[in-house]
PDB file of C-alpha atoms in Angstrom:
ATOM      1  CA  UNK A1470      -5.255   1.296 -19.892  1.00 76.00           C
ATOM      2  CA  UNK A1471      -3.536  -1.553 -21.711  1.00 90.00           C
ATOM      3  CA  UNK A1472      -1.432  -3.763 -19.450  1.00 97.00           C
ATOM      4  CA  UNK A1473       1.542  -5.485 -21.064  1.00 97.00           C
ATOM      5  CA  UNK A1474       4.212  -5.654 -18.355  1.00 98.00           C
ATOM      6  CA  UNK A1475       3.577  -6.972 -14.847  1.00 98.00           C
ATOM      7  CA  UNK A1476       5.978  -6.577 -11.922  1.00 98.00           C
ATOM      8  CA  UNK A1477       5.699  -9.170  -9.138  1.00 98.00           C
ATOM      9  CA  UNK A1478       7.311  -8.390  -5.776  1.00 98.00           C
ATOM     10  CA  UNK A1479       8.173 -11.503  -3.790  1.00 97.00           C
ATOM     11  CA  UNK A1480       9.332 -14.819  -5.260  1.00 96.00           C
ATOM     12  CA  UNK A1481       7.835 -17.143  -2.654  1.00 92.00           C
ATOM     13  CA  UNK A1482       5.003 -19.609  -3.144  1.00 90.00           C
ATOM     14  CA  UNK A1483       2.449 -16.962  -4.110  1.00 95.00           C
ATOM     15  CA  UNK A1484       4.820 -14.721  -6.086  1.00 97.00           C
ATOM     16  CA  UNK A1485       6.200 -17.470  -8.287  1.00 97.00           C
ATOM     17  CA  UNK A1486       2.671 -18.744  -8.932  1.00 97.00           C
ATOM     18  CA  UNK A1487       1.514 -15.250  -9.961  1.00 98.00           C
ATOM     19  CA  UNK A1488       4.545 -14.849 -12.260  1.00 98.00           C
ATOM     20  CA  UNK A1489       3.764 -18.260 -13.771  1.00 98.00           C
ATOM     21  CA  UNK A1490       0.140 -17.509 -14.678  1.00 98.00           C
ATOM     22  CA  UNK A1491       0.880 -13.958 -15.857  1.00 98.00           C
ATOM     23  CA  UNK A1492       3.632 -15.142 -18.225  1.00 98.00           C
ATOM     24  CA  UNK A1493       1.496 -18.013 -19.488  1.00 98.00           C
ATOM     25  CA  UNK A1494      -1.271 -15.509 -20.296  1.00 98.00           C
ATOM     26  CA  UNK A1495       1.117 -13.438 -22.431  1.00 98.00           C
ATOM     27  CA  UNK A1496       2.291 -10.701 -20.060  1.00 98.00           C
ATOM     28  CA  UNK A1497       5.967  -9.794 -19.769  1.00 98.00           C
ATOM     29  CA  UNK A1498       6.869 -10.408 -16.128  1.00 98.00           C
ATOM     30  CA  UNK A1499       9.543  -8.893 -13.907  1.00 98.00           C
ATOM     31  CA  UNK A1500       9.907 -11.050 -10.780  1.00 98.00           C
ATOM     32  CA  UNK A1501      11.640  -9.379  -7.836  1.00 98.00           C
ATOM     33  CA  UNK A1502      12.912 -10.583  -4.475  1.00 97.00           C
ATOM     34  CA  UNK A1503      15.575  -9.302  -2.082  1.00 95.00           C
ATOM     35  CA  UNK A1504      17.119 -12.784  -2.132  1.00 95.00           C
ATOM     36  CA  UNK A1505      18.873 -14.070  -5.272  1.00 95.00           C
ATOM     37  CA  UNK A1506      18.548 -17.556  -3.807  1.00 96.00           C
ATOM     38  CA  UNK A1507      14.762 -17.126  -3.618  1.00 96.00           C
ATOM     39  CA  UNK A1508      14.690 -15.890  -7.225  1.00 97.00           C
ATOM     40  CA  UNK A1509      16.707 -18.887  -8.430  1.00 97.00           C
ATOM     41  CA  UNK A1510      14.442 -21.275  -6.517  1.00 97.00           C
ATOM     42  CA  UNK A1511      11.353 -19.543  -7.940  1.00 97.00           C
ATOM     43  CA  UNK A1512      12.541 -19.879 -11.531  1.00 98.00           C
ATOM     44  CA  UNK A1513      13.279 -23.570 -10.939  1.00 97.00           C
ATOM     45  CA  UNK A1514       9.822 -24.049  -9.400  1.00 97.00           C
ATOM     46  CA  UNK A1515       8.065 -22.221 -12.235  1.00 98.00           C
ATOM     47  CA  UNK A1516       9.871 -24.371 -14.822  1.00 98.00           C
ATOM     48  CA  UNK A1517       8.917 -27.545 -12.927  1.00 97.00           C
ATOM     49  CA  UNK A1518       5.265 -26.473 -12.644  1.00 97.00           C
ATOM     50  CA  UNK A1519       5.113 -25.626 -16.352  1.00 98.00           C
ATOM     51  CA  UNK A1520       6.683 -29.003 -17.176  1.00 97.00           C
ATOM     52  CA  UNK A1521       3.985 -30.671 -15.093  1.00 96.00           C
ATOM     53  CA  UNK A1522       1.300 -28.840 -17.093  1.00 97.00           C
ATOM     54  CA  UNK A1523       2.922 -30.019 -20.349  1.00 97.00           C
ATOM     55  CA  UNK A1524       3.040 -33.635 -19.117  1.00 97.00           C
ATOM     56  CA  UNK A1525      -0.653 -33.438 -18.232  1.00 96.00           C
ATOM     57  CA  UNK A1526      -1.397 -31.922 -21.646  1.00 96.00           C
ATOM     58  CA  UNK A1527      -2.781 -28.735 -20.093  1.00 96.00           C
ATOM     59  CA  UNK A1528      -0.397 -26.597 -22.193  1.00 96.00           C
ATOM     60  CA  UNK A1529       1.939 -27.189 -25.128  1.00 97.00           C
ATOM     61  CA  UNK A1530       5.739 -27.308 -24.929  1.00 97.00           C
ATOM     62  CA  UNK A1531       5.820 -24.135 -27.061  1.00 97.00           C
ATOM     63  CA  UNK A1532       3.551 -22.334 -24.576  1.00 97.00           C
ATOM     64  CA  UNK A1533       5.845 -23.410 -21.722  1.00 97.00           C
ATOM     65  CA  UNK A1534       8.951 -22.154 -23.506  1.00 98.00           C
ATOM     66  CA  UNK A1535       7.285 -18.839 -24.400  1.00 98.00           C
ATOM     67  CA  UNK A1536       6.111 -18.317 -20.805  1.00 98.00           C
ATOM     68  CA  UNK A1537       9.592 -18.937 -19.371  1.00 98.00           C
ATOM     69  CA  UNK A1538      11.075 -16.516 -21.908  1.00 98.00           C
ATOM     70  CA  UNK A1539       8.688 -13.784 -20.706  1.00 98.00           C
ATOM     71  CA  UNK A1540       9.910 -13.914 -17.079  1.00 98.00           C
ATOM     72  CA  UNK A1541      12.889 -11.841 -15.998  1.00 98.00           C
ATOM     73  CA  UNK A1542      14.170 -12.226 -12.443  1.00 97.00           C
ATOM     74  CA  UNK A1543      15.711  -9.215 -10.708  1.00 97.00           C
ATOM     75  CA  UNK A1544      16.909  -8.458  -7.189  1.00 97.00           C
ATOM     76  CA  UNK A1545      16.580  -4.707  -7.855  1.00 97.00           C
ATOM     77  CA  UNK A1546      13.133  -3.407  -6.908  1.00 97.00           C
ATOM     78  CA  UNK A1547      13.561  -0.228  -8.986  1.00 97.00           C
ATOM     79  CA  UNK A1548      13.638  -2.387 -12.152  1.00 97.00           C
ATOM     80  CA  UNK A1549       9.876  -2.861 -11.726  1.00 97.00           C
ATOM     81  CA  UNK A1550       9.285   0.884 -12.148  1.00 95.00           C
ATOM     82  CA  UNK A1551       8.314   0.690 -15.806  1.00 93.00           C
ATOM     83  CA  UNK A1552       5.679  -2.008 -15.252  1.00 97.00           C
ATOM     84  CA  UNK A1553       2.071  -1.257 -16.167  1.00 98.00           C
ATOM     85  CA  UNK A1554       0.866  -3.261 -13.167  1.00 98.00           C
ATOM     86  CA  UNK A1555       2.675  -4.206  -9.962  1.00 98.00           C
ATOM     87  CA  UNK A1556       1.477  -7.099  -7.790  1.00 98.00           C
ATOM     88  CA  UNK A1557       3.048  -7.079  -4.326  1.00 98.00           C
ATOM     89  CA  UNK A1558       3.208 -10.629  -2.965  1.00 97.00           C
ATOM     90  CA  UNK A1559       5.662 -10.272  -0.082  1.00 94.00           C
ATOM     91  CA  UNK A1560       5.236 -11.580   3.452  1.00 87.00           C
ATOM     92  CA  UNK A1561       1.949 -10.788   5.235  1.00 85.00           C
ATOM     93  CA  UNK A1562       3.353  -7.959   7.378  1.00 88.00           C
ATOM     94  CA  UNK A1563       2.085  -4.453   6.861  1.00 91.00           C
ATOM     95  CA  UNK A1564       5.363  -2.702   7.636  1.00 95.00           C
ATOM     96  CA  UNK A1565       7.141  -4.814   4.996  1.00 95.00           C
ATOM     97  CA  UNK A1566       4.514  -4.003   2.373  1.00 97.00           C
ATOM     98  CA  UNK A1567       4.638  -0.279   3.181  1.00 97.00           C
ATOM     99  CA  UNK A1568       8.422  -0.279   2.844  1.00 97.00           C
ATOM    100  CA  UNK A1569       8.202  -1.983  -0.560  1.00 97.00           C
ATOM    101  CA  UNK A1570       5.760   0.608  -1.910  1.00 97.00           C
ATOM    102  CA  UNK A1571       7.785   3.463  -0.410  1.00 97.00           C
ATOM    103  CA  UNK A1572      10.927   2.207  -2.172  1.00 97.00           C
ATOM    104  CA  UNK A1573       9.131   1.602  -5.451  1.00 97.00           C
ATOM    105  CA  UNK A1574       7.182   4.881  -5.741  1.00 97.00           C
ATOM    106  CA  UNK A1575       9.990   7.159  -7.051  1.00 97.00           C
ATOM    107  CA  UNK A1576      10.598   4.759  -9.959  1.00 97.00           C
ATOM    108  CA  UNK A1577       7.003   4.252 -11.128  1.00 97.00           C
ATOM    109  CA  UNK A1578       5.334   5.613 -14.249  1.00 96.00           C
ATOM    110  CA  UNK A1579       2.435   7.960 -13.394  1.00 96.00           C
ATOM    111  CA  UNK A1580      -0.081   5.501 -14.823  1.00 96.00           C
ATOM    112  CA  UNK A1581       1.260   2.332 -13.135  1.00 98.00           C
ATOM    113  CA  UNK A1582      -1.353   0.419 -11.148  1.00 98.00           C
ATOM    114  CA  UNK A1583      -0.342  -0.839  -7.700  1.00 98.00           C
ATOM    115  CA  UNK A1584      -1.925  -3.939  -6.185  1.00 98.00           C
ATOM    116  CA  UNK A1585      -1.342  -6.164  -3.175  1.00 98.00           C
ATOM    117  CA  UNK A1586      -1.896  -9.905  -2.885  1.00 97.00           C
ATOM    118  CA  UNK A1587      -2.589  -9.446   0.835  1.00 93.00           C
ATOM    119  CA  UNK A1588      -5.047 -11.943   2.271  1.00 88.00           C
ATOM    120  CA  UNK A1589      -6.280  -9.732   5.088  1.00 85.00           C
ATOM    121  CA  UNK A1590      -4.613  -6.292   5.460  1.00 90.00           C
ATOM    122  CA  UNK A1591      -6.649  -3.123   4.786  1.00 94.00           C
ATOM    123  CA  UNK A1592      -6.312  -2.028   1.154  1.00 97.00           C
ATOM    124  CA  UNK A1593      -7.429   1.504   2.045  1.00 97.00           C
ATOM    125  CA  UNK A1594      -4.662   1.787   4.627  1.00 96.00           C
ATOM    126  CA  UNK A1595      -1.971   0.395   2.318  1.00 97.00           C
ATOM    127  CA  UNK A1596      -3.136   2.704  -0.492  1.00 98.00           C
ATOM    128  CA  UNK A1597      -3.046   5.769   1.766  1.00 97.00           C
ATOM    129  CA  UNK A1598       0.724   5.371   2.148  1.00 96.00           C
ATOM    130  CA  UNK A1599       1.268   5.735  -1.622  1.00 97.00           C
ATOM    131  CA  UNK A1600       1.025   8.631  -4.073  1.00 96.00           C
ATOM    132  CA  UNK A1601      -1.804   6.964  -6.042  1.00 97.00           C
ATOM    133  CA  UNK A1602      -4.536   5.577  -3.767  1.00 98.00           C
ATOM    134  CA  UNK A1603      -7.032   5.807  -6.649  1.00 98.00           C
ATOM    135  CA  UNK A1604      -4.796   3.416  -8.659  1.00 98.00           C
ATOM    136  CA  UNK A1605      -4.358   0.909  -5.818  1.00 98.00           C
ATOM    137  CA  UNK A1606      -6.394  -2.208  -5.060  1.00 98.00           C
ATOM    138  CA  UNK A1607      -6.271  -5.700  -3.627  1.00 98.00           C
ATOM    139  CA  UNK A1608      -5.470  -8.502  -6.073  1.00 98.00           C
ATOM    140  CA  UNK A1609      -5.741 -11.650  -3.940  1.00 97.00           C
ATOM    141  CA  UNK A1610      -4.864 -14.939  -5.634  1.00 97.00           C
ATOM    142  CA  UNK A1611      -5.638 -18.309  -4.083  1.00 94.00           C
ATOM    143  CA  UNK A1612      -2.944 -20.926  -3.408  1.00 90.00           C
ATOM    144  CA  UNK A1613      -1.754 -22.791  -5.486  1.00 92.00           C
ATOM    145  CA  UNK A1614      -2.081 -19.983  -8.033  1.00 96.00           C
ATOM    146  CA  UNK A1615      -1.754 -22.028 -11.267  1.00 96.00           C
ATOM    147  CA  UNK A1616      -4.589 -24.332 -10.183  1.00 95.00           C
ATOM    148  CA  UNK A1617      -7.060 -22.180  -8.234  1.00 96.00           C
ATOM    149  CA  UNK A1618      -9.566 -20.343 -10.388  1.00 97.00           C
ATOM    150  CA  UNK A1619     -10.568 -17.496  -8.055  1.00 98.00           C
ATOM    151  CA  UNK A1620      -9.077 -14.024  -7.626  1.00 98.00           C
ATOM    152  CA  UNK A1621     -10.530 -11.627  -5.044  1.00 98.00           C
ATOM    153  CA  UNK A1622     -10.554  -8.012  -6.252  1.00 98.00           C
ATOM    154  CA  UNK A1623     -10.745  -5.604  -3.321  1.00 98.00           C
ATOM    155  CA  UNK A1624     -11.392  -1.896  -3.790  1.00 97.00           C
ATOM    156  CA  UNK A1625     -10.091   0.537  -1.211  1.00 97.00           C
ATOM    157  CA  UNK A1626     -12.239   3.552  -0.416  1.00 97.00           C
ATOM    158  CA  UNK A1627     -10.346   5.635  -3.030  1.00 97.00           C
ATOM    159  CA  UNK A1628      -9.920   3.012  -5.792  1.00 97.00           C
ATOM    160  CA  UNK A1629     -11.358   4.364  -9.059  1.00 97.00           C
ATOM    161  CA  UNK A1630     -13.496   2.449 -11.556  1.00 97.00           C
ATOM    162  CA  UNK A1631     -10.817   2.496 -14.268  1.00 97.00           C
ATOM    163  CA  UNK A1632      -8.361   0.671 -11.994  1.00 98.00           C
ATOM    164  CA  UNK A1633     -10.972  -1.915 -11.046  1.00 97.00           C
ATOM    165  CA  UNK A1634     -11.892  -2.563 -14.682  1.00 97.00           C
ATOM    166  CA  UNK A1635      -8.233  -2.863 -15.722  1.00 97.00           C
ATOM    167  CA  UNK A1636      -7.598  -5.465 -13.020  1.00 98.00           C
ATOM    168  CA  UNK A1637     -10.820  -7.277 -13.902  1.00 98.00           C
ATOM    169  CA  UNK A1638      -9.560  -7.437 -17.491  1.00 97.00           C
ATOM    170  CA  UNK A1639      -6.321  -9.062 -16.292  1.00 98.00           C
ATOM    171  CA  UNK A1640      -8.270 -11.685 -14.332  1.00 98.00           C
ATOM    172  CA  UNK A1641     -10.287 -12.474 -17.479  1.00 98.00           C
ATOM    173  CA  UNK A1642      -7.094 -12.783 -19.542  1.00 98.00           C
ATOM    174  CA  UNK A1643      -5.719 -15.252 -16.983  1.00 98.00           C
ATOM    175  CA  UNK A1644      -8.821 -17.402 -17.473  1.00 97.00           C
ATOM    176  CA  UNK A1645      -9.761 -16.994 -13.826  1.00 98.00           C
ATOM    177  CA  UNK A1646     -12.928 -15.742 -12.105  1.00 98.00           C
ATOM    178  CA  UNK A1647     -13.068 -12.552 -10.056  1.00 98.00           C
ATOM    179  CA  UNK A1648     -14.994 -12.146  -6.816  1.00 97.00           C
ATOM    180  CA  UNK A1649     -15.403  -8.484  -5.867  1.00 96.00           C
ATOM    181  CA  UNK A1650     -14.997  -7.812  -2.160  1.00 95.00           C
ATOM    182  CA  UNK A1651     -15.332  -4.736   0.007  1.00 94.00           C
ATOM    183  CA  UNK A1652     -12.346  -3.662   2.092  1.00 96.00           C
ATOM    184  CA  UNK A1653     -13.167  -5.312   5.417  1.00 94.00           C
ATOM    185  CA  UNK A1654     -10.814  -7.559   7.415  1.00 92.00           C
ATOM    186  CA  UNK A1655      -9.902 -10.802   5.565  1.00 92.00           C
ATOM    187  CA  UNK A1656     -12.299  -9.981   2.678  1.00 95.00           C
ATOM    188  CA  UNK A1657     -14.530 -12.945   1.612  1.00 96.00           C
ATOM    189  CA  UNK A1658     -12.611 -16.223   1.454  1.00 95.00           C
ATOM    190  CA  UNK A1659     -10.537 -15.865   4.621  1.00 94.00           C
ATOM    191  CA  UNK A1660     -13.385 -14.194   6.532  1.00 95.00           C
ATOM    192  CA  UNK A1661     -15.243 -17.505   6.159  1.00 96.00           C
ATOM    193  CA  UNK A1662     -12.387 -20.023   5.933  1.00 97.00           C
ATOM    194  CA  UNK A1663     -10.116 -18.954   8.811  1.00 97.00           C
ATOM    195  CA  UNK A1664     -12.755 -19.032  11.569  1.00 98.00           C
ATOM    196  CA  UNK A1665     -13.592 -22.575  10.410  1.00 98.00           C
ATOM    197  CA  UNK A1666      -9.928 -23.579  10.705  1.00 98.00           C
ATOM    198  CA  UNK A1667      -9.682 -21.801  14.073  1.00 98.00           C
ATOM    199  CA  UNK A1668     -12.774 -23.677  15.290  1.00 98.00           C
ATOM    200  CA  UNK A1669     -11.192 -26.966  14.183  1.00 98.00           C
ATOM    201  CA  UNK A1670      -8.131 -26.072  16.302  1.00 98.00           C
ATOM    202  CA  UNK A1671     -10.433 -25.323  19.267  1.00 98.00           C
ATOM    203  CA  UNK A1672     -12.091 -28.719  18.703  1.00 98.00           C
ATOM    204  CA  UNK A1673      -8.633 -30.298  18.962  1.00 98.00           C
ATOM    205  CA  UNK A1674      -7.637 -28.072  21.924  1.00 98.00           C
ATOM    206  CA  UNK A1675     -10.753 -29.060  23.889  1.00 98.00           C
ATOM    207  CA  UNK A1676     -10.220 -32.763  23.210  1.00 97.00           C
ATOM    208  CA  UNK A1677     -13.419 -33.252  21.215  1.00 98.00           C
ATOM    209  CA  UNK A1678     -11.436 -35.159  18.605  1.00 97.00           C
ATOM    210  CA  UNK A1679      -7.886 -35.858  17.496  1.00 97.00           C
ATOM    211  CA  UNK A1680      -6.249 -34.452  14.371  1.00 98.00           C
ATOM    212  CA  UNK A1681      -7.120 -37.477  12.242  1.00 97.00           C
ATOM    213  CA  UNK A1682     -10.740 -37.653  13.443  1.00 98.00           C
ATOM    214  CA  UNK A1683     -11.369 -33.940  12.855  1.00 98.00           C
ATOM    215  CA  UNK A1684      -9.972 -34.001   9.342  1.00 98.00           C
ATOM    216  CA  UNK A1685     -11.706 -37.242   8.357  1.00 98.00           C
ATOM    217  CA  UNK A1686     -14.997 -35.958   9.785  1.00 98.00           C
ATOM    218  CA  UNK A1687     -14.902 -32.865   7.575  1.00 98.00           C
ATOM    219  CA  UNK A1688     -13.663 -34.709   4.483  1.00 98.00           C
ATOM    220  CA  UNK A1689     -16.238 -37.493   4.680  1.00 98.00           C
ATOM    221  CA  UNK A1690     -19.001 -35.660   6.557  1.00 98.00           C
ATOM    222  CA  UNK A1691     -18.918 -32.324   4.694  1.00 98.00           C
ATOM    223  CA  UNK A1692     -17.249 -33.472   1.449  1.00 98.00           C
ATOM    224  CA  UNK A1693     -14.269 -31.135   1.894  1.00 97.00           C
ATOM    225  CA  UNK A1694     -11.281 -32.115  -0.291  1.00 95.00           C
ATOM    226  CA  UNK A1695      -8.879 -31.471   2.614  1.00 96.00           C
ATOM    227  CA  UNK A1696      -9.501 -31.521   6.342  1.00 98.00           C
ATOM    228  CA  UNK A1697      -9.252 -28.120   8.110  1.00 98.00           C
ATOM    229  CA  UNK A1698      -6.074 -29.013  10.032  1.00 98.00           C
ATOM    230  CA  UNK A1699      -4.414 -30.461   6.934  1.00 98.00           C
ATOM    231  CA  UNK A1700      -5.400 -27.279   5.098  1.00 97.00           C
ATOM    232  CA  UNK A1701      -4.006 -25.103   7.901  1.00 98.00           C
ATOM    233  CA  UNK A1702      -0.663 -26.895   7.561  1.00 98.00           C
ATOM    234  CA  UNK A1703      -0.741 -26.293   3.809  1.00 94.00           C
ATOM    235  CA  UNK A1704      -1.477 -22.569   4.238  1.00 92.00           C
ATOM    236  CA  UNK A1705       1.007 -22.120   7.096  1.00 94.00           C
ATOM    237  CA  UNK A1706      -0.015 -21.846  10.745  1.00 97.00           C
ATOM    238  CA  UNK A1707       1.732 -18.478  11.071  1.00 94.00           C
ATOM    239  CA  UNK A1708      -0.402 -17.152   8.217  1.00 91.00           C
ATOM    240  CA  UNK A1709      -3.577 -18.568   9.796  1.00 95.00           C
ATOM    241  CA  UNK A1710      -2.702 -16.927  13.121  1.00 95.00           C
ATOM    242  CA  UNK A1711      -1.908 -13.593  11.463  1.00 90.00           C
ATOM    243  CA  UNK A1712      -5.270 -13.551   9.667  1.00 91.00           C
ATOM    244  CA  UNK A1713      -7.170 -14.476  12.845  1.00 95.00           C
ATOM    245  CA  UNK A1714      -5.412 -11.597  14.642  1.00 94.00           C
ATOM    246  CA  UNK A1715      -6.444  -9.212  11.830  1.00 91.00           C
ATOM    247  CA  UNK A1716     -10.055 -10.402  12.172  1.00 94.00           C
ATOM    248  CA  UNK A1717      -9.999 -10.152  15.970  1.00 96.00           C
ATOM    249  CA  UNK A1718      -8.362  -6.707  16.017  1.00 94.00           C
ATOM    250  CA  UNK A1719     -10.309  -5.303  13.089  1.00 92.00           C
ATOM    251  CA  UNK A1720     -13.790  -6.482  14.051  1.00 94.00           C
ATOM    252  CA  UNK A1721     -13.437  -6.592  17.838  1.00 95.00           C
ATOM    253  CA  UNK A1722     -15.576  -9.718  18.184  1.00 96.00           C
ATOM    254  CA  UNK A1723     -14.496 -12.489  20.590  1.00 96.00           C
ATOM    255  CA  UNK A1724     -15.641 -15.148  18.106  1.00 96.00           C
ATOM    256  CA  UNK A1725     -12.457 -14.360  16.160  1.00 97.00           C
ATOM    257  CA  UNK A1726     -10.113 -14.943  19.117  1.00 98.00           C
ATOM    258  CA  UNK A1727      -7.250 -17.177  17.890  1.00 98.00           C
ATOM    259  CA  UNK A1728      -7.155 -20.547  19.622  1.00 98.00           C
ATOM    260  CA  UNK A1729      -4.310 -20.683  22.189  1.00 98.00           C
ATOM    261  CA  UNK A1730      -3.179 -23.998  20.690  1.00 98.00           C
ATOM    262  CA  UNK A1731      -2.687 -22.324  17.291  1.00 98.00           C
ATOM    263  CA  UNK A1732      -0.520 -19.680  18.973  1.00 98.00           C
ATOM    264  CA  UNK A1733       1.432 -22.384  20.797  1.00 98.00           C
ATOM    265  CA  UNK A1734       2.235 -24.271  17.577  1.00 98.00           C
ATOM    266  CA  UNK A1735       3.468 -21.040  15.966  1.00 98.00           C
ATOM    267  CA  UNK A1736       5.606 -20.270  19.046  1.00 98.00           C
ATOM    268  CA  UNK A1737       7.163 -23.726  18.706  1.00 98.00           C
ATOM    269  CA  UNK A1738       8.006 -23.057  15.060  1.00 98.00           C
ATOM    270  CA  UNK A1739       5.617 -25.811  13.965  1.00 98.00           C
ATOM    271  CA  UNK A1740       4.213 -23.881  11.014  1.00 97.00           C
ATOM    272  CA  UNK A1741       2.949 -26.764   8.884  1.00 97.00           C
ATOM    273  CA  UNK A1742       4.345 -28.196   5.674  1.00 96.00           C
ATOM    274  CA  UNK A1743       6.966 -25.489   5.201  1.00 93.00           C
ATOM    275  CA  UNK A1744       8.653 -26.385   8.504  1.00 97.00           C
ATOM    276  CA  UNK A1745       7.903 -30.148   8.250  1.00 97.00           C
ATOM    277  CA  UNK A1746       5.756 -30.081  11.400  1.00 98.00           C
ATOM    278  CA  UNK A1747       2.399 -28.635  12.253  1.00 98.00           C
ATOM    279  CA  UNK A1748      -0.759 -30.557  13.061  1.00 98.00           C
ATOM    280  CA  UNK A1749       0.990 -33.328  11.148  1.00 98.00           C
ATOM    281  CA  UNK A1750       4.638 -34.400  11.203  1.00 98.00           C
ATOM    282  CA  UNK A1751       5.904 -34.530   7.596  1.00 98.00           C
ATOM    283  CA  UNK A1752       9.409 -35.861   8.270  1.00 97.00           C
ATOM    284  CA  UNK A1753       8.589 -39.519   7.577  1.00 95.00           C
ATOM    285  CA  UNK A1754       7.255 -41.353   4.551  1.00 95.00           C
ATOM    286  CA  UNK A1755       3.707 -40.181   5.250  1.00 95.00           C
ATOM    287  CA  UNK A1756       2.232 -37.428   7.455  1.00 97.00           C
ATOM    288  CA  UNK A1757       1.565 -38.462  11.079  1.00 97.00           C
ATOM    289  CA  UNK A1758      -0.783 -36.475  13.412  1.00 97.00           C
ATOM    290  CA  UNK A1759       1.074 -34.620  16.172  1.00 96.00           C
ATOM    291  CA  UNK A1760      -1.890 -34.835  18.591  1.00 93.00           C
TER     292      UNK A1760
END
């Protein structure tokens, strides 16, 4: 099927990034959030990110203006019903995602494709709660969306080939690369990345090294662009913990047990950059390790 209109549910960091790249690629975008404040902030952020691309000569001013004109913000979920493709990018909680799809279903066209940007939740299980499991799949963008080139495409057990090929076509139109993953906990990227971050937290917890030493060791010793603790702060420690719990619960292997120190930071509300404190304190002129 030809996809022209894309509905994006959730105007946070991932949602506004998805709206940005979809509009820039020529799709008409309906961006939804329950909060008008979040929608306003998202539109401001998208405009700023597009301006940055113009200043770096990645896109033209005309392309920026055309992309902004293609995005319509709405606080009414039902407005997304006529979309050809819906990308759910709400918070990483299964009950929230199920409620969104439940609310949206009565308003959808029969041919509308449903996708979720979930980083770890079972696509098969999410799809089973809808009226079109064969037209449902995982569409997992990497953060920050305008910069990262990978999209994980995850087929549930009932996803049909036509849906997969349509989503693959969208990824190609965006100028990104698709990695096809089977529907197992955390898929490919987070199945590998999160245990590494969790192990870095254990290394800190056990006193093997401090925050600065661990991050510098991995940046200079393994040529990683960001240290694992710095990266955890960027992702959000609550998100890291949620994915580790999905891995631990879904695979039943003790190697995926979340580090108690990670849980403690989340309990304290030290979630990383978004709360100004995590493994680093971001309230001063430059980040300072908290341990």
